Protein backbone atom coordinates (compact mmCIF):
# COMPACT_ATOMS: atom_id res chain seq x y z
CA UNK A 1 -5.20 -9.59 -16.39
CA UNK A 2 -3.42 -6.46 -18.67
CA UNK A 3 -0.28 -6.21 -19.25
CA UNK A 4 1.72 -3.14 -20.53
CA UNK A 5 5.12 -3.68 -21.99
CA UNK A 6 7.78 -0.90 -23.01
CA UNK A 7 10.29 -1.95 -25.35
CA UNK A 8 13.33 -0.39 -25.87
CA UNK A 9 14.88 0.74 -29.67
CA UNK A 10 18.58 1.21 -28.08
CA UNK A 11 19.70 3.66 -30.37
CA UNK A 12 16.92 5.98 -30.19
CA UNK A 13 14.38 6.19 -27.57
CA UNK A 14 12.16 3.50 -25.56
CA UNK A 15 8.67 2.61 -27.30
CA UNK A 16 5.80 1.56 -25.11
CA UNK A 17 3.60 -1.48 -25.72
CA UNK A 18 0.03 -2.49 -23.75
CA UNK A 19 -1.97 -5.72 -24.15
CA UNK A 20 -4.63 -6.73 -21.87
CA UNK A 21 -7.39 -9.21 -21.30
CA UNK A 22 -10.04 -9.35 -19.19
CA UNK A 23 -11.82 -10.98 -16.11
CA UNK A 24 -14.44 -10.92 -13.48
CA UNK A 25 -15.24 -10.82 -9.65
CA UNK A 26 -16.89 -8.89 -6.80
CA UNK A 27 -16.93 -6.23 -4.62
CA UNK A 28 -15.82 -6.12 -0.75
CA UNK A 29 -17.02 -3.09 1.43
CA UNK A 30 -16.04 -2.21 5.35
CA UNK A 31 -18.60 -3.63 7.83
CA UNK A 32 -20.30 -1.54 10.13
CA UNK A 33 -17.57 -0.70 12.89
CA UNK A 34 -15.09 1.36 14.65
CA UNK A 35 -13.08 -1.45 15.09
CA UNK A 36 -9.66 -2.09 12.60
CA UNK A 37 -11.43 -3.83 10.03
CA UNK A 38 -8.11 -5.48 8.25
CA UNK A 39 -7.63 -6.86 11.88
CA UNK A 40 -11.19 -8.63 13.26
CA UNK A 41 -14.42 -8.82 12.54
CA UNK A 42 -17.67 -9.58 14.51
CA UNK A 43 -18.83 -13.48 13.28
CA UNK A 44 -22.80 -12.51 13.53
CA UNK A 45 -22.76 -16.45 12.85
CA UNK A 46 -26.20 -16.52 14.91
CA UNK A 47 -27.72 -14.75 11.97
CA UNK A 48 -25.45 -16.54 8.83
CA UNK A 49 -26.89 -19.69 10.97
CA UNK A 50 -30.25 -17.99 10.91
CA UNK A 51 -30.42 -16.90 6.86
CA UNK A 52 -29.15 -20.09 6.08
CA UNK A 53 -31.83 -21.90 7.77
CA UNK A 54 -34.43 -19.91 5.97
CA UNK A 55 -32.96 -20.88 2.80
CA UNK A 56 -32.77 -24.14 3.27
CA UNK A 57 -36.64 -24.84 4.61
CA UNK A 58 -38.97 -25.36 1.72
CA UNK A 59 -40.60 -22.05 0.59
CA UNK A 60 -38.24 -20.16 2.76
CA UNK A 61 -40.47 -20.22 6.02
CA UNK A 62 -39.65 -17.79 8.40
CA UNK A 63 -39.59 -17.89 11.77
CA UNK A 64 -41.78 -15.86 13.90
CA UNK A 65 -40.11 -12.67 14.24
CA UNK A 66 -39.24 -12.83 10.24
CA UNK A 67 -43.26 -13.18 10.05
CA UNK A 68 -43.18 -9.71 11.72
CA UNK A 69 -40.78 -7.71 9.01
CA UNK A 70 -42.47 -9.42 6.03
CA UNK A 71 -45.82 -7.81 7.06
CA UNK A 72 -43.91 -4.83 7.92
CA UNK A 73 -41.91 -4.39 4.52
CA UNK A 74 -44.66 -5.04 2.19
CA UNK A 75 -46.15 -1.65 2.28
CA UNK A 76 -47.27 -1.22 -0.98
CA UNK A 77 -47.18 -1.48 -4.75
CA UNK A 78 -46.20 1.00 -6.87
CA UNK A 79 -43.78 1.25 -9.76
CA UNK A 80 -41.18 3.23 -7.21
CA UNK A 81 -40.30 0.69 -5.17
CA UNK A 82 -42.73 -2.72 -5.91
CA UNK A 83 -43.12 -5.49 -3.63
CA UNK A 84 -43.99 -8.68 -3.78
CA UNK A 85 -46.74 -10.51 -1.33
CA UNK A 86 -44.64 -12.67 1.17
CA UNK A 87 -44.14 -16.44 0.94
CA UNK A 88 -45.30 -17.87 4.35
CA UNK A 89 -46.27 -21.64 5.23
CA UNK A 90 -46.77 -22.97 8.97
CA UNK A 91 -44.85 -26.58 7.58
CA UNK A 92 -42.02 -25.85 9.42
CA UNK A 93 -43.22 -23.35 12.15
CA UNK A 94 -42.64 -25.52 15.16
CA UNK A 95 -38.79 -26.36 13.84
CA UNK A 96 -38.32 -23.11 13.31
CA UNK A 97 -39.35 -21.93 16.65
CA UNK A 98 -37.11 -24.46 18.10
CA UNK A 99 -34.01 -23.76 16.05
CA UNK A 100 -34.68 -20.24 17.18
CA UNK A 101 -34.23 -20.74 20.80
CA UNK A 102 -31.18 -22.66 20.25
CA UNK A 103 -29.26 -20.58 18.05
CA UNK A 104 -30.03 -18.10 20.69
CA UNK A 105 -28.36 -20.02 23.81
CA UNK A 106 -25.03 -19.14 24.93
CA UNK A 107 -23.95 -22.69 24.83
CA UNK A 108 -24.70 -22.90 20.87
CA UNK A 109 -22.63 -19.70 20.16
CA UNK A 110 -19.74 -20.56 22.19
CA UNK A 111 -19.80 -24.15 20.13
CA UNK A 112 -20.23 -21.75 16.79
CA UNK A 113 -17.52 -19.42 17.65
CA UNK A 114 -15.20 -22.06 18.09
CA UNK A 115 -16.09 -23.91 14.86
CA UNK A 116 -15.03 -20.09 13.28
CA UNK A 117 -12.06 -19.62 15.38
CA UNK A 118 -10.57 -23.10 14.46
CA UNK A 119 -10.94 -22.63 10.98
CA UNK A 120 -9.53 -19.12 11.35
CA UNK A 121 -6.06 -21.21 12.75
CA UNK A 122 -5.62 -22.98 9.80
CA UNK A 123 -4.25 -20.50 7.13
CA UNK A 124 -5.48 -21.35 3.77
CA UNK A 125 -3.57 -18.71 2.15
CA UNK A 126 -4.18 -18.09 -1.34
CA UNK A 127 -1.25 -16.11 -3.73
CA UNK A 128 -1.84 -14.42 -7.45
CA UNK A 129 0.96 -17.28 -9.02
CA UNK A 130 -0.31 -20.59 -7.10
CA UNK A 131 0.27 -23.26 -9.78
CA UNK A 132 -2.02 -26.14 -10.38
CA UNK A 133 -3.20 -28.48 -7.15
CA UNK A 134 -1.70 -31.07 -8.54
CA UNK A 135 2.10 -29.21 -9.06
CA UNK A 136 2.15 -26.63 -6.30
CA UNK A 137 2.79 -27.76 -2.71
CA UNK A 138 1.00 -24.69 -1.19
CA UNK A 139 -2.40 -25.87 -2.22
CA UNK A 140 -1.90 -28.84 0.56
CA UNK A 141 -2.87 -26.96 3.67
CA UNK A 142 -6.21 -27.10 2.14
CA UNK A 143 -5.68 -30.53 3.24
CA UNK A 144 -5.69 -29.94 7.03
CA UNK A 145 -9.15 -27.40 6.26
CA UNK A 146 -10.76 -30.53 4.56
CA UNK A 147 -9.69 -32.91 8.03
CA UNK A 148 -10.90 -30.29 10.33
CA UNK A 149 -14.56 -30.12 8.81
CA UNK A 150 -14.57 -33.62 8.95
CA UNK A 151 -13.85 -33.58 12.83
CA UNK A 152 -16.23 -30.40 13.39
CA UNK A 153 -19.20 -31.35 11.39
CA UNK A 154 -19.30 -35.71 11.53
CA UNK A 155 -23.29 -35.61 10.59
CA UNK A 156 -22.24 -33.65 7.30
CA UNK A 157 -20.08 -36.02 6.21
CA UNK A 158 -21.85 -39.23 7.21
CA UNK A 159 -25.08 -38.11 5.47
CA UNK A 160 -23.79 -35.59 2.64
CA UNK A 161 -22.45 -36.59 -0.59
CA UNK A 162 -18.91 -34.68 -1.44
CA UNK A 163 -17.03 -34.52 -3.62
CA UNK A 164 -13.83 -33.46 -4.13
CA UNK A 165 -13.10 -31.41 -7.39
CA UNK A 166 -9.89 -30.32 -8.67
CA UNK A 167 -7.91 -32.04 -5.62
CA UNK A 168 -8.97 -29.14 -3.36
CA UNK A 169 -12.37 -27.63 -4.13
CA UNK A 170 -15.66 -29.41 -2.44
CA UNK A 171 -18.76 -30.08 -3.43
CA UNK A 172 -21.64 -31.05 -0.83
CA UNK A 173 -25.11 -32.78 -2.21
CA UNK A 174 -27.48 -32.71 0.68
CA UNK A 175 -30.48 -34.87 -1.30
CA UNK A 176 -33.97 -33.85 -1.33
CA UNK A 177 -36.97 -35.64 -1.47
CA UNK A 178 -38.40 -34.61 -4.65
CA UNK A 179 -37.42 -34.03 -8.05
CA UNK A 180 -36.91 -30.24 -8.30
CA UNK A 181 -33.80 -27.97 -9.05
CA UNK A 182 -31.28 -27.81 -6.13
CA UNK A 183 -30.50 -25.02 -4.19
CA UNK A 184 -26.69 -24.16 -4.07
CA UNK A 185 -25.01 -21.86 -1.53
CA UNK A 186 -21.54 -21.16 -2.24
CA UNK A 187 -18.46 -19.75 -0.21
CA UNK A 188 -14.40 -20.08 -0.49
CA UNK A 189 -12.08 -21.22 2.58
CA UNK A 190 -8.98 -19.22 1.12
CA UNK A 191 -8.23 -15.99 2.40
CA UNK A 192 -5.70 -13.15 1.58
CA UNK A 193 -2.19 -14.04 2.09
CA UNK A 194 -0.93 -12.48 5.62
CA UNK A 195 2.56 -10.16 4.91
CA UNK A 196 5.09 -11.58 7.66
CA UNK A 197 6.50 -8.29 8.42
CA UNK A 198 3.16 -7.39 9.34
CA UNK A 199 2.40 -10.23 12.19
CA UNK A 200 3.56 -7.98 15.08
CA UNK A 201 1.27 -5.04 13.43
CA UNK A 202 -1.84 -7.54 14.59
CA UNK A 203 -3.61 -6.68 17.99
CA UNK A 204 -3.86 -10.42 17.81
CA UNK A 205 -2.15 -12.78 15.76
CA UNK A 206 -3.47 -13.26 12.64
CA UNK A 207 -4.06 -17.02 12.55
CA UNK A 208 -4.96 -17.19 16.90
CA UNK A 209 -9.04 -16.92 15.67
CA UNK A 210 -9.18 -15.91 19.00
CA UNK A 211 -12.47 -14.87 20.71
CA UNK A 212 -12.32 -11.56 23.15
CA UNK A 213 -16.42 -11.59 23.86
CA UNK A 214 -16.96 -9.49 20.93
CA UNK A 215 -14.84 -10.34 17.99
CA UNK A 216 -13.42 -13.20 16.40
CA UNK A 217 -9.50 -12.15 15.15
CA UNK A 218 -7.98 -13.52 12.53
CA UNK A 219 -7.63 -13.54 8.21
CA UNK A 220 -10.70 -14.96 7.21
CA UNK A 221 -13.15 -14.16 10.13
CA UNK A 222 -14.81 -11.88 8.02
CA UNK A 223 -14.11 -13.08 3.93
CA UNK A 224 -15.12 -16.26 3.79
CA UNK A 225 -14.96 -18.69 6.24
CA UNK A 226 -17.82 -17.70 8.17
CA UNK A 227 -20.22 -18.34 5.00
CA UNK A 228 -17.74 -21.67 5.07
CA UNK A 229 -18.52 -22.57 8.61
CA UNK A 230 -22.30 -20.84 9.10
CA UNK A 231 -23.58 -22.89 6.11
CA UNK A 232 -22.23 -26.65 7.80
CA UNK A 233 -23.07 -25.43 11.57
CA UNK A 234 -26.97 -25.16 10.38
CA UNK A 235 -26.96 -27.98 8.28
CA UNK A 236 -25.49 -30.35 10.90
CA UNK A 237 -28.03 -28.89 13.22
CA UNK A 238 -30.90 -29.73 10.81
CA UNK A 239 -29.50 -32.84 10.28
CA UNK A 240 -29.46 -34.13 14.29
CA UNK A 241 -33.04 -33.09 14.36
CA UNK A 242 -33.64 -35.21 11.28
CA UNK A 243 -34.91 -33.27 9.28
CA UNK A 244 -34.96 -34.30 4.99
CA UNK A 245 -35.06 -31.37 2.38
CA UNK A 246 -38.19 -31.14 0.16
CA UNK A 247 -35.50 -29.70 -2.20
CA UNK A 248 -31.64 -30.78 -2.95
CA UNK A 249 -29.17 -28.71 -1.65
CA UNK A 250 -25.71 -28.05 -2.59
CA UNK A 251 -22.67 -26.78 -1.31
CA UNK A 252 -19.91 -25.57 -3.38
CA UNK A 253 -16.67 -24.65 -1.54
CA UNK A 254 -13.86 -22.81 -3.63
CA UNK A 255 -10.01 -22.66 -2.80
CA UNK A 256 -8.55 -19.72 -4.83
CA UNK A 257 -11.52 -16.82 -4.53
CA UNK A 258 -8.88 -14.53 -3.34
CA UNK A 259 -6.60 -15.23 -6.73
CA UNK A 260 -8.07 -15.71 -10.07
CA UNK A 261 -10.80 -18.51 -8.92
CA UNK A 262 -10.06 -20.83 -11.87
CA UNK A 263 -8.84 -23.81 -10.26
CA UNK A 264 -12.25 -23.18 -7.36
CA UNK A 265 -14.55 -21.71 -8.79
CA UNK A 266 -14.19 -22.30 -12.25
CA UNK A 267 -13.76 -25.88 -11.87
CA UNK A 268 -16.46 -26.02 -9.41
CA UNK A 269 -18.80 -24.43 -12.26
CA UNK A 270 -17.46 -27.38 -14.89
CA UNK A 271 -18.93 -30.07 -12.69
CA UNK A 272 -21.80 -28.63 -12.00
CA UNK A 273 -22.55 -28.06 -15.54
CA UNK A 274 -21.10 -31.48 -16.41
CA UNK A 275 -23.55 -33.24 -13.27
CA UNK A 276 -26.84 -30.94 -12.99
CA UNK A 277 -26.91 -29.47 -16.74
CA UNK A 278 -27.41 -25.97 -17.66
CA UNK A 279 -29.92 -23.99 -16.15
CA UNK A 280 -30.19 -25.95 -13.39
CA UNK A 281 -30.24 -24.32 -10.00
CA UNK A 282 -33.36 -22.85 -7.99
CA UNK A 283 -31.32 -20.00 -6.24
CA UNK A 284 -27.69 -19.69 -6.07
CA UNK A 285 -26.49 -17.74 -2.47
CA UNK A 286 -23.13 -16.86 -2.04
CA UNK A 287 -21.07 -14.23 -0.14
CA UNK A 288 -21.27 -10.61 -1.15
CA UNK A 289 -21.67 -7.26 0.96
CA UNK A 290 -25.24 -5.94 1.00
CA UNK A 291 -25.15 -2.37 2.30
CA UNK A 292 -27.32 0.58 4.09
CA UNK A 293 -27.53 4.55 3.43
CA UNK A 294 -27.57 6.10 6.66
CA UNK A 295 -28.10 9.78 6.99
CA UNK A 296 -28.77 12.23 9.33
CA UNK A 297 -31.91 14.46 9.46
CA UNK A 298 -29.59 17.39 9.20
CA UNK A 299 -27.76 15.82 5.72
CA UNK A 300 -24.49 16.37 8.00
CA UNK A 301 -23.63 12.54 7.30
CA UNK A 302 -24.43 10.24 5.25
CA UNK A 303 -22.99 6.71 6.16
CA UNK A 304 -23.00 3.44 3.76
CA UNK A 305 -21.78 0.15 4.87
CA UNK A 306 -22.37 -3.52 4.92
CA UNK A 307 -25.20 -5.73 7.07
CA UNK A 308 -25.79 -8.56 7.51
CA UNK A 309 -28.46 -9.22 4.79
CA UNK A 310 -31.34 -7.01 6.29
CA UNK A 311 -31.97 -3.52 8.18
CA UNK A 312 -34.29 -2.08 10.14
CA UNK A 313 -34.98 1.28 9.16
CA UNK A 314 -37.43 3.80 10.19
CA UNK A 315 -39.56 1.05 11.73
CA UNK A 316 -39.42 -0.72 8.56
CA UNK A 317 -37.26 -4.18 7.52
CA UNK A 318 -35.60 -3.81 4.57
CA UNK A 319 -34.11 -7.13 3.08
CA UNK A 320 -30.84 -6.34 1.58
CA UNK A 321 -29.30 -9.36 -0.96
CA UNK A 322 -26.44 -8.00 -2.93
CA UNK A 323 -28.15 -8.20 -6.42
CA UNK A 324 -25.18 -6.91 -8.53
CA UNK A 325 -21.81 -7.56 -9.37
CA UNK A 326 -19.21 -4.89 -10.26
CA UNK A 327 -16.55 -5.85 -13.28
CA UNK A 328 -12.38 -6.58 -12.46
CA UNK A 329 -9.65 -6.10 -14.03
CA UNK A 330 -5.88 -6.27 -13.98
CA UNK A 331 -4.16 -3.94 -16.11
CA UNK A 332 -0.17 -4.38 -15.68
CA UNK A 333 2.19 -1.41 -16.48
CA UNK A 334 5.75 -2.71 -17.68
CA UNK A 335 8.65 0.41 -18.81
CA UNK A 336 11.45 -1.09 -20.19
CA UNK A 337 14.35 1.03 -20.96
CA UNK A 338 18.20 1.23 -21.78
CA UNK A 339 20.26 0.31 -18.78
CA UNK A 340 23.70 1.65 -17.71
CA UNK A 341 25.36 3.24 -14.71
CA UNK A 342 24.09 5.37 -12.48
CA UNK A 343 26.25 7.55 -12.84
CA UNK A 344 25.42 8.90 -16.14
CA UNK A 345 21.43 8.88 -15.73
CA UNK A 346 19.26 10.14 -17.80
CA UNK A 347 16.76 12.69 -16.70
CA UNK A 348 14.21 10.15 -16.25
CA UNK A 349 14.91 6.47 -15.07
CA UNK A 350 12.61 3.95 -15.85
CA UNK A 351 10.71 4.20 -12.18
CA UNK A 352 10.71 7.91 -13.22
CA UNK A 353 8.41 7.44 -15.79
CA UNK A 354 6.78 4.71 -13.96
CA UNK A 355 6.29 6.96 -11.07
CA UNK A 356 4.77 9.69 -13.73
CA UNK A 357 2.45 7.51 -14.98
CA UNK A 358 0.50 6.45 -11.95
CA UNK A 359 0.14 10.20 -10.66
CA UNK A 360 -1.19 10.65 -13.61
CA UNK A 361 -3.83 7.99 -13.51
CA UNK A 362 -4.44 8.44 -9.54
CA UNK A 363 -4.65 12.25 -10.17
CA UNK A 364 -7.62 11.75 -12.47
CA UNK A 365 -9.74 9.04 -10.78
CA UNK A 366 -13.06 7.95 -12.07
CA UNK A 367 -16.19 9.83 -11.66
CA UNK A 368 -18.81 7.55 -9.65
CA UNK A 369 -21.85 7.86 -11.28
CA UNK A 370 -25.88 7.91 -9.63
CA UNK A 371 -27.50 6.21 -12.46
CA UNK A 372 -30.96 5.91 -12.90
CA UNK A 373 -32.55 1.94 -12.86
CA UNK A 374 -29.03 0.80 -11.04
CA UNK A 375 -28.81 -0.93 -8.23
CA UNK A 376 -27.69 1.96 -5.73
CA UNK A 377 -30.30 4.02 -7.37
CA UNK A 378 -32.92 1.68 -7.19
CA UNK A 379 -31.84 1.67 -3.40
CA UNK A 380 -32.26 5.06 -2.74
CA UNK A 381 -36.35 4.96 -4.35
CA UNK A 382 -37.16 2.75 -1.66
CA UNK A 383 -35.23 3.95 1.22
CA UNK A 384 -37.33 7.25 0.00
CA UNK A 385 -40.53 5.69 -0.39
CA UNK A 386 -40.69 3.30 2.65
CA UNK A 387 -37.68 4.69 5.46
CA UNK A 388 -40.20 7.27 7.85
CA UNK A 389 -36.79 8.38 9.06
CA UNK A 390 -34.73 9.14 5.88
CA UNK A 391 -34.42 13.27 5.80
CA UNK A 392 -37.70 14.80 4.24
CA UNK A 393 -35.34 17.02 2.41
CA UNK A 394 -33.53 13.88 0.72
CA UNK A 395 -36.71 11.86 -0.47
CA UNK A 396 -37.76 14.98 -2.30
CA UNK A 397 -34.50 15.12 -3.83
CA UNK A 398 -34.68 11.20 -4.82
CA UNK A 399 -38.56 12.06 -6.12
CA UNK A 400 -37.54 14.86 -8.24
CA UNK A 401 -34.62 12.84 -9.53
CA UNK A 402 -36.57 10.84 -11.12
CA UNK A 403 -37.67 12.92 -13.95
CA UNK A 404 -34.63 15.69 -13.19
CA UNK A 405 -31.37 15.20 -15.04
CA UNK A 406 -30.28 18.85 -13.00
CA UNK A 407 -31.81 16.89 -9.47
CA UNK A 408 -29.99 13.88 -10.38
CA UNK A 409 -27.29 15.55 -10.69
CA UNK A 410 -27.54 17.19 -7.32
CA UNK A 411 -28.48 14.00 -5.56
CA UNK A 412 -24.88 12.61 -6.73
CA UNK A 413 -23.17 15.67 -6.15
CA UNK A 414 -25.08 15.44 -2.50
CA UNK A 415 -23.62 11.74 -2.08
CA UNK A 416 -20.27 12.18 -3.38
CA UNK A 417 -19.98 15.33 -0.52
CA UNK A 418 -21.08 13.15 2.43
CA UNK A 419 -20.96 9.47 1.79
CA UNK A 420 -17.05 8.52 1.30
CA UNK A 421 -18.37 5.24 0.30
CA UNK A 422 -20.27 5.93 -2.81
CA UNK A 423 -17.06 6.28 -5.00
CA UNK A 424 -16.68 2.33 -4.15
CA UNK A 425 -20.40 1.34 -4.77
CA UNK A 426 -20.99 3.70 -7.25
CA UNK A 427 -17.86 4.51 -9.71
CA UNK A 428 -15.34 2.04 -11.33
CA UNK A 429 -12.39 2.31 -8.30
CA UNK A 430 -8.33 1.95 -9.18
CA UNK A 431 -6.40 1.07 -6.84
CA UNK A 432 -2.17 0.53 -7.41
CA UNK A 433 -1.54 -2.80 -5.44
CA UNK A 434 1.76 -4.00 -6.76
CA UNK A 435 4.94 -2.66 -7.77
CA UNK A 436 8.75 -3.63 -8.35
CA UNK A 437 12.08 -2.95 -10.48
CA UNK A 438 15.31 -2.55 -10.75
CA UNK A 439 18.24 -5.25 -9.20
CA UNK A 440 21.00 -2.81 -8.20
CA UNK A 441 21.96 0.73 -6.52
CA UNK A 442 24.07 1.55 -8.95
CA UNK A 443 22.68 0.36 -11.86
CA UNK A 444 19.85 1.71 -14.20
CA UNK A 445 16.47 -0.20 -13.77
CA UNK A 446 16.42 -1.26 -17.09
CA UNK A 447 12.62 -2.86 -16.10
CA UNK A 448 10.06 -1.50 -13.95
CA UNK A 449 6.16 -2.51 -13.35
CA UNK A 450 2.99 -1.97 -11.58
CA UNK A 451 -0.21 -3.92 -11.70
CA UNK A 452 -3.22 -1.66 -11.12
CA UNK A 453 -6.63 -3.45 -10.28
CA UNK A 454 -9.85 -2.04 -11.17
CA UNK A 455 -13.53 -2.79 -10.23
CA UNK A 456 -15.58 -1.63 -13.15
CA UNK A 457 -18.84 0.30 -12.14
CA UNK A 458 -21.77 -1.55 -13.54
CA UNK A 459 -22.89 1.44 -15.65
CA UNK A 460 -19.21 1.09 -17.09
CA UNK A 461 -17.88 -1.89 -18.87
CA UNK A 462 -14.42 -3.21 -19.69
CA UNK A 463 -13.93 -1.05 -23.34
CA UNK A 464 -14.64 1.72 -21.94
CA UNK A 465 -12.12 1.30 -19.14
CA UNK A 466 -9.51 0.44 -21.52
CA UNK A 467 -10.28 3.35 -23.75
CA UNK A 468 -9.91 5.89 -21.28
CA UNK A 469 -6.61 4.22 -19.64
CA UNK A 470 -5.54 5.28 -23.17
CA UNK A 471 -6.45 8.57 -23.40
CA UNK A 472 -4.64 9.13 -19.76
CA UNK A 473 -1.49 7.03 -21.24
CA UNK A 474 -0.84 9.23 -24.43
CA UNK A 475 0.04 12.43 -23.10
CA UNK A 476 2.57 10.83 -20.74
CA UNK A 477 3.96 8.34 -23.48
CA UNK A 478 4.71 11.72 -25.30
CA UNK A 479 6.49 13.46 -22.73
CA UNK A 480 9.01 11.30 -22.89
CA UNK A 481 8.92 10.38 -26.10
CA UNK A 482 7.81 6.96 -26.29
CA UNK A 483 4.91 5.38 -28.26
CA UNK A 484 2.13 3.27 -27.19
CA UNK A 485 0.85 0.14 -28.24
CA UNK A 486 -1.99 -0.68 -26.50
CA UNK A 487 -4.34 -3.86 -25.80
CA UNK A 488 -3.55 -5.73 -28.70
C-alpha cells in the first residue's frame, strides 16, 4: 500500500507529502459470456474436476480424449513456438476412463453443483481492515465454511491430514507412496465483500448459489470457491475408488486472497517453508485466468477472454496455464488543507484538488505495451504458427514482428484498435476504487483521500510506476501551489 499525505502550513499554503510501499498479487479477466459477469458465472466444475484429476495421477495421464489434443498440439519444433513430446502412460488408463464417464453423468453434476452452490450460501466475506483471526470477530464465519466441508467431503477428512493454520487458513496432506516432492494446488474460500445497497441490484441474491440449468449465482461462483470445491469433489472421488498417490499432494486453502493475503496466504507459505523446506514442491496450481485471442478473418474483431485452461483452435488444442503474474499496488492520495466555513471558500476545496488530481491521472492512462519474449507475445507466435484459422493477414503481421520494431508497432497499434482487453493483459491498468472526505455541509473538508490500485504490466515494475505517478503529480501540486513529497 501508498499513501499520499498533504499537510497543511496554516499561514501560507498546504504542502503535499507521498510515501508508499509496495506489494503483490494477480490478475482477474471477464470469462467468456454475455451474461452479467459481477452477477453469475457458469461452474464448468466437470472440467476443474477433470484438470484436477490429471494433476493429481502420476505423470499427469490423460484420459482418452486428452490423448487426442496432445498428438494434435505437438506439431512441431521450432524456436517460434517449441513443444515438448507429450507425457503419456497407460497406469491409470482404465481409472481414467471410468472417472470420465462419471464426471459426465447428470447425477454427478447435480451432486457437484450443489457442493458449489452451498458453499456459495455461506458468505466468507473478506474486507481491506480485517484484523488478526484471533482479534476480529468477522474472521469466524470461516468457521461455518470449515463445518460445511467437513459434512460435504467426509472421505477428505477421514483420510487427509489438515491442518489448521493461522485459526482460519487450511492445509490438506493427501500422502503419497513414495518419497518425492508434493504437489500443491492452492485456492482461497473468501470472496469480495457484497455492498448491501446493492442486494436488490442482483438477478438473484447474492448468497442463494442458486442453480437456473446454466449458471450457478452468487459471490464466489466464479473467484474462488470453485477451485475450493473442484479440488475436494475429485479427491473424494479418487479416494472412494481407493486409489493412493504415487506422489504427496497438498492442499492449501487461504482466507483473505481478496484483502492483502497475509494472514492466508502468507501464513500458509510460513508453514510450508517451516514443514516441507525450501524448494520443495513438484508443481504448484492455483487459480488464475488463462485467456484466448479470437479474431475474425476480416480483423473486424478481435476478442480476448478467459477459458477454462485449454482451447480448441483451428482444429488444434492449445493448453493455456496462466504462466505470469502482473505486479499490485496501492497508492493512497491524502489532501489535507485549512478548514473553515463554507461560506468563505476558497477557490479550490480540498475535494477540488482531489478531484483535479485524478482527472489528471485517468486522463493520461498507461500505454499497454506488445513486448517481444512476454507472455501475450509469446501467445500470439503460436496462435500464428499453429491456429489454421487465425487471419492470414495477422500471422504475417506476428512473423514480420519479429524482426520489425515498425511491424511491432503496428501489431499493437492493431490490438489496442480491436481487442478492448489488451490494455488489461497487456499495460499496467489504474483503476480509482475508493474515495471519502469531509464531515459536514457547511464546513470545509479539511481532509480528503482516494486509494488508487494498480496492476503493474510485467514489462513495467514498481519504480517505474512510482516515477511516473510523480511526473503526473508535479504539475498539479504547482497549480495550486503546494509541494510534493513523495515515497519516502
Amino acid at each position: 500500500m501508498a499513501a499520499l499525505t498533504s499537510q497543511v502550513d496554516r499561514q501560507t499554503h498546504p504542502i503535499d507529502k507521498v510515501d508508499s510501499e509496495k506489494g503483490a498479487t494477480d490478475q482477474r479477466f471477464p470469462p467468456r459470456s454475455s451474461q452479467p459477469v459481477t452477477r453469475q458465472c457458469n461452474i464448468l466444475l466437470r472440467f476443474a474436476v477433470l484438470l484436477s484429476l490429471v494433476l493429481l495421477v502420476q505423470h499427469f495421464c490423460p484420459f482418452p480424449s486428452l490423448l487426442q489434443w496432445e498428438s494434435e498440439s505437438v506439431a512441431g519444433l521450432d524456436d517460434l513456438c517449441p513443444q515438448v513430446e507429450a507425457l503419456t502412460s497407460p497406469r491409470h488408463e482404465a481409472l481414467l476412463q471410468s472417472l470420465d464417464q462419471e464426471f459426465g453423468s447428470s447425477e454427478f453434476r447435480l451432486k457437484a453443483y450443489e457442493s458449489l452452490g452451498g458453499a456459495v450460501r455461506i458468505p466468507t466475506e473478506s474486507y481491506d481492515d480485517l484484523g488478526l483471526p484471533s482479534e476480529d470477530p468477522r474472521w469466524e464465519i470461516e468457521t461455518k465454511f470449515h463445518q460445511y466441508l467437513e459434512s460435504r467431503f467426509p472421505k477428505v477428512h477421514a483420510n487427509l491430514k489438515r491442518t489448521k493454520v493461522n485459526t482460519y487458513a487450511l492445509v490438506y496432506e493427501w500422502k503419497g507412496t513414495e518419497n518425492v516432492k508434493p504437489l500443491l494446488l492452492a485456492a482461497h474460500m473468501d470472496v469480495v465483500p457484497v455492498n448491501p445497497t446493492t442486494y436488490d441490484d442482483w438477478i438473484n441474491p447474492p448468497y442463494s448459489g442458486y442453480y437456473d440449468g446454466e449458471w450457478i449465482w452468487g459471490r464466489g461462483s466464479c473467484d474462488d470457491k470453485p477451485g475450493v470445491i473442484g479440488t475436494l469433489t475429485v479427491i473424494e472421488t479418487l479416494l472412494e475408488r481407493g486409489f493412493v498417490p504415487t506422489r504427496t499432494v497438498l492442499l492449501a486453502f487461504g482466507i483473505d486472497e481478496e484483502a492483502t493475503g497475509y494472514e492466508g496466504a502468507g501464513m500458509i507459505n510460513k508453514h510450508l517453508l517451516e514443514t516441507y523446506g525450501p524448494d520443495s514442491m513438484a508443481m504448484i496450481v492455483d487459480e488464475g485466468g488463462t485467456f484466448s485471442i479470437y479474431l475474425d478473418n476480416r480483423l473486424s474483431a478481435i476478442h480476448t477472454w478467459t477459458t477454462g485452461g485449454y482451447d480448441d483452435l483451428g482444429g488444434t488444442v492449445f493448453a493455456a496455464p496462466a504462466v505470469a503474474e502482473k505486479g499490485y499496488m496501492d497508492i493512497r492520495m491524502d489532501v489535507l488543507t485549512p478548514g473553515g466555513h463554507s461560506s468563505r471558500p476558497p477557490k479550490h476545496t480540498g475535494i477540488g484538488i482531489l478531484a483535479n488530481l485524478i482527472t489528471e491521472l485517468e486522463a493520461h492512462p498507461h500505454e499497454p505495451e506488445l513486448v517481444r519474449g512476454r507472455t501475450y507475445y509469446q501467445g500470439l507466435e503460436c496462435r500464428a504458427k499453429y491456429d489454421t484459422s487465425f487471419p492470414a493477414s495477422m500471422r504475417k503481421l506476428v512473423q514480420q514482428s519479429q524482426t520489425s520494431d515498425a511491424k511491432l508497432r503496428e501489431l499493437q497499434d492493431l490490438l489496442i484498435d480491436f481487442d478492448p482487453m489488451f490494455y488489461a493483459m497487456s499495460g499496467t491498468t489504474q483503476a480509482i476504487d475508493l474515495i471519502g472526505g469531509g464531515v459536514k455541509v457547511n464546513a470545509l473538508p479539511e481532509a480528503v483521500w482516494a486509494v488508487a490500485n494498480y496492476r503493474i504490466a510485467d514489462s513495467s515494475s514498481p519504480a517505474e510506476l512510482m516515477d511516473r505517478l510523480i511526473d503526473f503529480i508535479l504539475p498539479v501540486a504547482a497549480k495550486h501551489n503546494m509541494t510534493l513529497e513523495a515515497f519516502e
